[in-house]
Amino acid sequence: MDRVGSSRSQRVSGEVHVIIGPMFAGKTTSLLRRIMFEGNNGRNIALIKSSKDTRYAIDSVVTHDGVKFPCWASSDLLSFRQKLGEDAYEKLDVIGIDEAQFFEDLYDFCCEAADQDGKTVIVAGLDGDYLRRSFGSVLDIIPLADTITKLTARCEVCGKRAFFTFRKTDETKTELIGGADVYMPLCRQHYVNEQTVVEAAWTVLESRKLHHQTESSSHVEAAGSAL
């Protein structure tokens, strides 16, 4: 066996652990707890977050409770190895990824880091968007995962377990960075009820806009006929 084959066979087996759930479920807190546990046990750790997340700090992962941990902010994951440096990357044992839904290359990075490089990768991110659709590539890495942890929040309305993220604003784009001012966690019953109310309000609003446009057009046509 050549040296390359020998080094690969002796490399520690990698792992992928996925933490998912709605907003305010404690995903980042759980990620930091596991990262700090690994660090306290002598393993070399690194934490990455999306550079899109600038809510609390640029170079730190921050929980909603204000707990901070230094990190690398990046727009992608596959360039992390080069940015960190080959020697430093080789010494890494554990890589944490926060706000994983924003990384398009999440699947490829987890495959490379765990399967080829023997790293333990701990991923935290939203599994669904505000419309309960798959968000980013988080669900794509479920088949790669050694463990999957689904966290829940507390429903803002009734206090029961919340599985879904409800958006308070009428912005429709999928990626909208925000905290409690934009989102709240809801149980199924109140998510469906709140979503129904919002959709009804949007329908009424659009109907009023259409009615106003029709009236405006009628006035213009009437004025034109009078001339």
PDB file of N, CA and C in Angstrom, residues 20-25 127-129 132 150-156 160-166 184-191:
ATOM      1  N   ILE A  20     -31.565  20.445  13.870  1.00  0.00           N
ATOM      2  CA  ILE A  20     -32.549  21.207  13.105  1.00  0.00           C
ATOM      3  C   ILE A  20     -33.711  21.636  13.998  1.00  0.00           C
ATOM      4  N   GLY A  21     -34.542  22.504  13.461  1.00  0.00           N
ATOM      5  CA  GLY A  21     -35.708  22.981  14.192  1.00  0.00           C
ATOM      6  C   GLY A  21     -36.081  24.376  13.749  1.00  0.00           C
ATOM      7  N   PRO A  22     -37.166  24.919  14.299  1.00  0.00           N
ATOM      8  CA  PRO A  22     -37.586  26.270  13.937  1.00  0.00           C
ATOM      9  C   PRO A  22     -36.713  27.314  14.618  1.00  0.00           C
ATOM     10  N   MET A  23     -36.980  28.571  14.344  1.00  0.00           N
ATOM     11  CA  MET A  23     -36.253  29.630  15.031  1.00  0.00           C
ATOM     12  C   MET A  23     -36.623  29.632  16.514  1.00  0.00           C
ATOM     13  N   PHE A  24     -35.681  30.046  17.340  1.00  0.00           N
ATOM     14  CA  PHE A  24     -35.837  30.139  18.794  1.00  0.00           C
ATOM     15  C   PHE A  24     -35.974  28.767  19.463  1.00  0.00           C
ATOM     16  N   ALA A  25     -35.448  27.730  18.801  1.00  0.00           N
ATOM     17  CA  ALA A  25     -35.500  26.383  19.371  1.00  0.00           C
ATOM     18  C   ALA A  25     -34.226  26.033  20.135  1.00  0.00           C
ATOM     19  N   ASP A 127     -34.674  23.621   9.210  1.00  0.00           N
ATOM     20  CA  ASP A 127     -35.057  22.575   8.266  1.00  0.00           C
ATOM     21  C   ASP A 127     -36.142  23.065   7.313  1.00  0.00           C
ATOM     22  N   GLY A 128     -36.876  24.112   7.710  1.00  0.00           N
ATOM     23  CA  GLY A 128     -37.921  24.645   6.855  1.00  0.00           C
ATOM     24  C   GLY A 128     -37.983  26.156   6.908  1.00  0.00           C
ATOM     25  N   ASP A 129     -38.533  26.761   5.858  1.00  0.00           N
ATOM     26  CA  ASP A 129     -38.675  28.216   5.853  1.00  0.00           C
ATOM     27  C   ASP A 129     -40.010  28.606   6.486  1.00  0.00           C
ATOM     28  N   ARG A 132     -42.914  26.494   5.574  1.00  0.00           N
ATOM     29  CA  ARG A 132     -42.698  25.067   5.865  1.00  0.00           C
ATOM     30  C   ARG A 132     -42.216  24.297   4.637  1.00  0.00           C
ATOM     31  N   LYS A 150     -33.852  16.950  16.366  1.00  0.00           N
ATOM     32  CA  LYS A 150     -34.921  17.890  16.001  1.00  0.00           C
ATOM     33  C   LYS A 150     -35.367  18.606  17.272  1.00  0.00           C
ATOM     34  N   LEU A 151     -35.069  19.899  17.351  1.00  0.00           N
ATOM     35  CA  LEU A 151     -35.428  20.697  18.516  1.00  0.00           C
ATOM     36  C   LEU A 151     -36.754  21.416  18.283  1.00  0.00           C
ATOM     37  N   THR A 152     -37.419  21.763  19.365  1.00  0.00           N
ATOM     38  CA  THR A 152     -38.656  22.529  19.269  1.00  0.00           C
ATOM     39  C   THR A 152     -38.538  23.794  20.109  1.00  0.00           C
ATOM     40  N   ALA A 153     -39.348  24.779  19.753  1.00  0.00           N
ATOM     41  CA  ALA A 153     -39.402  26.014  20.528  1.00  0.00           C
ATOM     42  C   ALA A 153     -40.703  26.021  21.333  1.00  0.00           C
ATOM     43  N   ARG A 154     -41.037  27.170  21.894  1.00  0.00           N
ATOM     44  CA  ARG A 154     -42.297  27.314  22.624  1.00  0.00           C
ATOM     45  C   ARG A 154     -43.235  28.212  21.816  1.00  0.00           C
ATOM     46  N   CYS A 155     -44.442  27.745  21.576  1.00  0.00           N
ATOM     47  CA  CYS A 155     -45.408  28.513  20.799  1.00  0.00           C
ATOM     48  C   CYS A 155     -45.673  29.864  21.459  1.00  0.00           C
ATOM     49  N   GLU A 156     -45.567  30.919  20.678  1.00  0.00           N
ATOM     50  CA  GLU A 156     -45.765  32.273  21.195  1.00  0.00           C
ATOM     51  C   GLU A 156     -47.204  32.515  21.643  1.00  0.00           C
ATOM     52  N   LYS A 160     -47.313  25.762  23.952  1.00  0.00           N
ATOM     53  CA  LYS A 160     -47.031  24.364  23.631  1.00  0.00           C
ATOM     54  C   LYS A 160     -45.783  24.274  22.752  1.00  0.00           C
ATOM     55  N   ARG A 161     -45.358  23.045  22.471  1.00  0.00           N
ATOM     56  CA  ARG A 161     -44.175  22.864  21.629  1.00  0.00           C
ATOM     57  C   ARG A 161     -44.417  23.432  20.237  1.00  0.00           C
ATOM     58  N   ALA A 162     -43.447  24.204  19.767  1.00  0.00           N
ATOM     59  CA  ALA A 162     -43.559  24.836  18.449  1.00  0.00           C
ATOM     60  C   ALA A 162     -42.584  24.181  17.483  1.00  0.00           C
ATOM     61  N   PHE A 163     -43.094  23.786  16.329  1.00  0.00           N
ATOM     62  CA  PHE A 163     -42.276  23.134  15.310  1.00  0.00           C
ATOM     63  C   PHE A 163     -42.035  24.030  14.097  1.00  0.00           C
ATOM     64  N   PHE A 164     -42.767  25.132  14.015  1.00  0.00           N
ATOM     65  CA  PHE A 164     -42.754  25.926  12.790  1.00  0.00           C
ATOM     66  C   PHE A 164     -42.400  27.387  13.054  1.00  0.00           C
ATOM     67  N   THR A 165     -41.815  28.019  12.033  1.00  0.00           N
ATOM     68  CA  THR A 165     -41.433  29.429  12.106  1.00  0.00           C
ATOM     69  C   THR A 165     -42.439  30.263  11.325  1.00  0.00           C
ATOM     70  N   PHE A 166     -43.058  31.217  11.997  1.00  0.00           N
ATOM     71  CA  PHE A 166     -44.041  32.094  11.367  1.00  0.00           C
ATOM     72  C   PHE A 166     -43.430  33.470  11.126  1.00  0.00           C
ATOM     73  N   MET A 184     -41.649  34.367  14.673  1.00  0.00           N
ATOM     74  CA  MET A 184     -42.018  33.786  15.957  1.00  0.00           C
ATOM     75  C   MET A 184     -42.335  32.304  15.756  1.00  0.00           C
ATOM     76  N   PRO A 185     -42.044  31.485  16.768  1.00  0.00           N
ATOM     77  CA  PRO A 185     -42.325  30.053  16.669  1.00  0.00           C
ATOM     78  C   PRO A 185     -43.776  29.763  17.053  1.00  0.00           C
ATOM     79  N   LEU A 186     -44.404  28.854  16.323  1.00  0.00           N
ATOM     80  CA  LEU A 186     -45.796  28.500  16.594  1.00  0.00           C
ATOM     81  C   LEU A 186     -45.998  26.990  16.529  1.00  0.00           C
ATOM     82  N   CYS A 187     -46.982  26.502  17.287  1.00  0.00           N
ATOM     83  CA  CYS A 187     -47.390  25.107  17.180  1.00  0.00           C
ATOM     84  C   CYS A 187     -48.180  24.949  15.880  1.00  0.00           C
ATOM     85  N   ARG A 188     -48.527  23.728  15.551  1.00  0.00           N
ATOM     86  CA  ARG A 188     -49.236  23.490  14.288  1.00  0.00           C
ATOM     87  C   ARG A 188     -50.565  24.245  14.234  1.00  0.00           C
ATOM     88  N   GLN A 189     -51.343  24.146  15.316  1.00  0.00           N
ATOM     89  CA  GLN A 189     -52.665  24.772  15.326  1.00  0.00           C
ATOM     90  C   GLN A 189     -52.584  26.274  15.076  1.00  0.00           C
ATOM     91  N   HIS A 190     -51.702  26.935  15.803  1.00  0.00           N
ATOM     92  CA  HIS A 190     -51.644  28.390  15.678  1.00  0.00           C
ATOM     93  C   HIS A 190     -50.868  28.839  14.439  1.00  0.00           C
ATOM     94  N   TYR A 191     -49.972  27.996  13.947  1.00  0.00           N
ATOM     95  CA  TYR A 191     -49.327  28.322  12.669  1.00  0.00           C
ATOM     96  C   TYR A 191     -50.372  28.334  11.560  1.00  0.00           C
TER      97      TYR A 191
END
